[in-house]
Tab-separated table of C-alpha atoms in Angstrom:
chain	number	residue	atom	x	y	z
A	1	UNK	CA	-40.516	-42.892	42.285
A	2	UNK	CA	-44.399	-43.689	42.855
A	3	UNK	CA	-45.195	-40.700	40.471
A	4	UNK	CA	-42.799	-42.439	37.878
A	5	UNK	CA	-44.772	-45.888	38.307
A	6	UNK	CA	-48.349	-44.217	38.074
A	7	UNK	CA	-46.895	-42.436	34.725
A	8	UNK	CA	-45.890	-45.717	33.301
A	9	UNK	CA	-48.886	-47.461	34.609
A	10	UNK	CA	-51.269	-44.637	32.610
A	11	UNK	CA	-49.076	-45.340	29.434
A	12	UNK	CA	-49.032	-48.861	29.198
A	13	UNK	CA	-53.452	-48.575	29.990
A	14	UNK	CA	-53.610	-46.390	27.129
A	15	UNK	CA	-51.384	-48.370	24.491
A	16	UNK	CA	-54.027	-51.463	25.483
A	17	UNK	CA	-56.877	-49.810	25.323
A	18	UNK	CA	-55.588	-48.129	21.631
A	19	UNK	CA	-54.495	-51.779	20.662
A	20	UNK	CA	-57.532	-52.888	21.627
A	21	UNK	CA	-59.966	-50.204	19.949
A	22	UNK	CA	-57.796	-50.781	16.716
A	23	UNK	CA	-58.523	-54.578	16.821
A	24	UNK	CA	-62.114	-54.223	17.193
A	25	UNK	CA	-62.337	-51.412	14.496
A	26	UNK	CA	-60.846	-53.728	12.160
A	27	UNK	CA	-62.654	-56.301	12.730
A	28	UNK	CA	-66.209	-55.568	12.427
A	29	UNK	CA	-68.025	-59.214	12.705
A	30	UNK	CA	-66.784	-58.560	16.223
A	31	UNK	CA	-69.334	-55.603	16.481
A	32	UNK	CA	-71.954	-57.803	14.891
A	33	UNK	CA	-71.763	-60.870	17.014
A	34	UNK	CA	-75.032	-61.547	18.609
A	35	UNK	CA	-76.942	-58.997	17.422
A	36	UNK	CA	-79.671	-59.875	14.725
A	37	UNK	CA	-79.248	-58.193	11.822
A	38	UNK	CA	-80.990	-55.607	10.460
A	39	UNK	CA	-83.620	-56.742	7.553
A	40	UNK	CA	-82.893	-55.450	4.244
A	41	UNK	CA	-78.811	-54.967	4.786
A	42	UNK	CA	-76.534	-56.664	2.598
A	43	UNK	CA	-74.393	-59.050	4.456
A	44	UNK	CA	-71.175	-59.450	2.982
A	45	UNK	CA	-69.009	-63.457	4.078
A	46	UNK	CA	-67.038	-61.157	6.119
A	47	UNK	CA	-69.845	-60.113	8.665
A	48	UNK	CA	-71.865	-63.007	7.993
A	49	UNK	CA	-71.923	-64.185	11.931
A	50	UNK	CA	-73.621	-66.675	14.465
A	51	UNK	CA	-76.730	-64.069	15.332
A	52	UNK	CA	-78.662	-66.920	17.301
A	53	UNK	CA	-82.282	-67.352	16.718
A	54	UNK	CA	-84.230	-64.535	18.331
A	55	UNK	CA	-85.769	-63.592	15.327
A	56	UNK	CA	-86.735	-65.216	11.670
A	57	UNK	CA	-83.953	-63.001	10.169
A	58	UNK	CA	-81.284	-63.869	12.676
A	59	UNK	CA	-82.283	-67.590	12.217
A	60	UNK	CA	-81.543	-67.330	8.066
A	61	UNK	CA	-78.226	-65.696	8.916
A	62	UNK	CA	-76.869	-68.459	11.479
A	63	UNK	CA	-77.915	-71.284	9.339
A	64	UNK	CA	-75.855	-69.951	6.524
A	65	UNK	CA	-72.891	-68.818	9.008
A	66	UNK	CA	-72.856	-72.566	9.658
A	67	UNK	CA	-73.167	-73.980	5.778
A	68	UNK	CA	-70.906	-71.355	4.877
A	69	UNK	CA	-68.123	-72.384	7.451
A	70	UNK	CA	-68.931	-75.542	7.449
A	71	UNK	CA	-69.873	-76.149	10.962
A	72	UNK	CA	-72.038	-78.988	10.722
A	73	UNK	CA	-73.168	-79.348	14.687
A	74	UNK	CA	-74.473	-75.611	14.265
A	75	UNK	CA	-76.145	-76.274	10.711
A	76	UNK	CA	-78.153	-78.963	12.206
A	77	UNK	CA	-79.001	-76.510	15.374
A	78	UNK	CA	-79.904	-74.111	12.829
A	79	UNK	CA	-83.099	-76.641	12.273
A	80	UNK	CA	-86.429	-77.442	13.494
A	81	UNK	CA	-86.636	-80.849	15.439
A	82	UNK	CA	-88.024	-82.828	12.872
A	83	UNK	CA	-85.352	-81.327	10.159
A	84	UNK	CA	-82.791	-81.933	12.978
A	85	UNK	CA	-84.209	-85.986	13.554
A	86	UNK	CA	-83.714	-86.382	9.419
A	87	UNK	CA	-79.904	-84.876	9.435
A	88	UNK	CA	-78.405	-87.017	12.420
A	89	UNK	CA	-80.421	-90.432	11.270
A	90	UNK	CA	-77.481	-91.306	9.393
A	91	UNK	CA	-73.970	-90.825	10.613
A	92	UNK	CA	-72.339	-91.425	7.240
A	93	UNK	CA	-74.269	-88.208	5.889
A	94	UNK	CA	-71.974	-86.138	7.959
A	95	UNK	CA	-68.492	-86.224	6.215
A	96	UNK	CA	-70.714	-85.771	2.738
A	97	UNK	CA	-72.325	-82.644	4.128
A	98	UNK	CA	-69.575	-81.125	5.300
A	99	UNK	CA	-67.709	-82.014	1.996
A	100	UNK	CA	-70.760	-80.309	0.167
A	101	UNK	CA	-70.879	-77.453	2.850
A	102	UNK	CA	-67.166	-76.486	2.202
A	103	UNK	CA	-67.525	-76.793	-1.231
A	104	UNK	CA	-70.816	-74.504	-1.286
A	105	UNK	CA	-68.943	-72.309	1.206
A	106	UNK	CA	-66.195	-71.181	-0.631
A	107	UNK	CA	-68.497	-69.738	-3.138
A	108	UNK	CA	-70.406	-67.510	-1.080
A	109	UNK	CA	-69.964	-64.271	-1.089
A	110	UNK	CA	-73.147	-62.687	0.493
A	111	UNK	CA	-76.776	-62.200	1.537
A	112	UNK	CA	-79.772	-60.256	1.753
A	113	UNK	CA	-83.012	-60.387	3.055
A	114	UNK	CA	-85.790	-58.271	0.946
A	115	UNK	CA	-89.124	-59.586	2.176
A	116	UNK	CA	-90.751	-61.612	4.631
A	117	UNK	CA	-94.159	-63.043	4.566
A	118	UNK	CA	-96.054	-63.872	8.215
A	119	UNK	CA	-97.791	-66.871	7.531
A	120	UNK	CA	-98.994	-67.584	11.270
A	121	UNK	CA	-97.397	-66.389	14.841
A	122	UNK	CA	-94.804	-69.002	14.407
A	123	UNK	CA	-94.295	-69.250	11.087
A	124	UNK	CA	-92.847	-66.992	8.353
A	125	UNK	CA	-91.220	-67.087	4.586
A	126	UNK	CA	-88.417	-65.023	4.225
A	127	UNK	CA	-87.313	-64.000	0.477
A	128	UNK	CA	-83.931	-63.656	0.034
A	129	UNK	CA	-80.997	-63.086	-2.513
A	130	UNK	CA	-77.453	-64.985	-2.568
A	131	UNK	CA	-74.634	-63.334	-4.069
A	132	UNK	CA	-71.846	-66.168	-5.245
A	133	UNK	CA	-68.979	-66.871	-7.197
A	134	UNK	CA	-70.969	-68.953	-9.552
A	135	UNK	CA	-72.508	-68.029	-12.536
A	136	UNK	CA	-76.000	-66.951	-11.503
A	137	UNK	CA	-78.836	-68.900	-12.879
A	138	UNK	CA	-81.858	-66.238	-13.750
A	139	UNK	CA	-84.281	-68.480	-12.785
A	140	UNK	CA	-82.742	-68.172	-8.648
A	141	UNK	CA	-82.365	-65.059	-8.327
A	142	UNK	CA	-84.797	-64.793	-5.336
A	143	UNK	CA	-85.270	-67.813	-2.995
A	144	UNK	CA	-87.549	-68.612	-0.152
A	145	UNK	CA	-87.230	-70.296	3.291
A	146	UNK	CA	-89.697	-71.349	6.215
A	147	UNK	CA	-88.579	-70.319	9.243
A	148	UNK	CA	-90.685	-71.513	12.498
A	149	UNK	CA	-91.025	-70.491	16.213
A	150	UNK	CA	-90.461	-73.206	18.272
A	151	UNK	CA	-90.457	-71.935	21.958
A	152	UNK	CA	-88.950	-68.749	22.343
A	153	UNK	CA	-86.343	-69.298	19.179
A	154	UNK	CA	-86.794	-69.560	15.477
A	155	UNK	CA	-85.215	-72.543	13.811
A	156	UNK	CA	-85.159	-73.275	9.586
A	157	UNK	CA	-87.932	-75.497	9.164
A	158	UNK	CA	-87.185	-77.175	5.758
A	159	UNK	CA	-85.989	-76.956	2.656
A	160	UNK	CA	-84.919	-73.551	0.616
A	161	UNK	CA	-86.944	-73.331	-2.629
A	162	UNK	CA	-85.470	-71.117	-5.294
A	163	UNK	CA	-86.693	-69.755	-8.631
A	164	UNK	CA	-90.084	-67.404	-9.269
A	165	UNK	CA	-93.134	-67.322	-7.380
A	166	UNK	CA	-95.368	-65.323	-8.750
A	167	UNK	CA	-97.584	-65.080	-6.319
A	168	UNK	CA	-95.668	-64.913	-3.158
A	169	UNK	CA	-95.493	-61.556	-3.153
A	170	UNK	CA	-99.612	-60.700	-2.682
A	171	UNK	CA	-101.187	-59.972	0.039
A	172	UNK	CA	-101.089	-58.177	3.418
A	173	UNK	CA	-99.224	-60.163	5.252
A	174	UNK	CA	-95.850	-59.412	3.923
A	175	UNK	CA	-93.178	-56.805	4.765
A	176	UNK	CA	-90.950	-55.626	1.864
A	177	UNK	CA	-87.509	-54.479	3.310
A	178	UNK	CA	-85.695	-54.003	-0.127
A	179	UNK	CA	-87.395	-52.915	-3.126
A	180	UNK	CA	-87.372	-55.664	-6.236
């Protein structure tokens, strides 16, 4: 009888541990949580995640998690102090944000980082594409955003500028991840 009960006991461990393995293999943002992603990968609405704010990249990518999904309290996170001061002076601004955010959200379809300029030890511009649902406008195809260290996390520090900037791309101080 105890042999019986230890043979049941193995099968049931092994039918969780299978259903879980096959839950995490199909769902892959799982894997991705938390870790900063990689600069240069595509990043489809599907893994797009909460990464925190360890670096400039991971920074970009939780900001637009929270647009995207329309989670205002994390957007405004997502922002240096002063950015954060503007968003919350107004209450009413909330419902029209998130009525803008969901809009903007369900056109998104994905991201990618291809360059990112050092501008000081706590301060960077990171170029980056946005694939949507929209018809693309030729003059956006690349956009740009400030990102800045404030203690030991990097936070969005104002607004995204889109459209061609010739000369963003000279000097040394910039690291190509993608190739334009």
């Amino acid at each position: 009888m105890n042999m019986k009960i230890k043979i049941a006991a193995g099968i049931v461990a092994v039918v969780i541990l299978t259903g879980v393995a096959l839950f995490i293999s199909h769902r892959q943002s799982l894997l991705w949580t938390h870790k900063p992603p990689v600069p240069g990968i595509y990043i489809s609405k599907k893994l797009l995640a909460d990464v925190g704010y360890s670096t400039p990249e991971a920074a970009l990518e939780t900001m637009t998690w929270a647009i995207v999904n329309a989670n205002y309290d994390k957007t405004v996170e997502s922002f240096a102090p002063e950015m954060q001061a503007k968003m919350k002076k107004d209450p009413n601004d909330r419902k029209n944000v998130e009525s803008a955010m969901k809009r903007g959200g369900s056109f998104f379809k994905g991201m990618q980082i291809v360059a990112k300029k050092t501008i000081s030890d706590d301060k960077v511009d990171l170029k980056f594409t946005q694939e949507t649902t929209r018809a693309n406008n030729p003059d956006s195809k690349y956009f740009f955003q400030v990102i800045v260290k404030i203690g030991n996390e990097w936070k969005v520090g104002g607004g995204t500028r889109g459209g061609f900037m010739p000369d963003w791309d000279k000097g040394s101080n910039i690291v190509v991840f993608v190739a334009q």
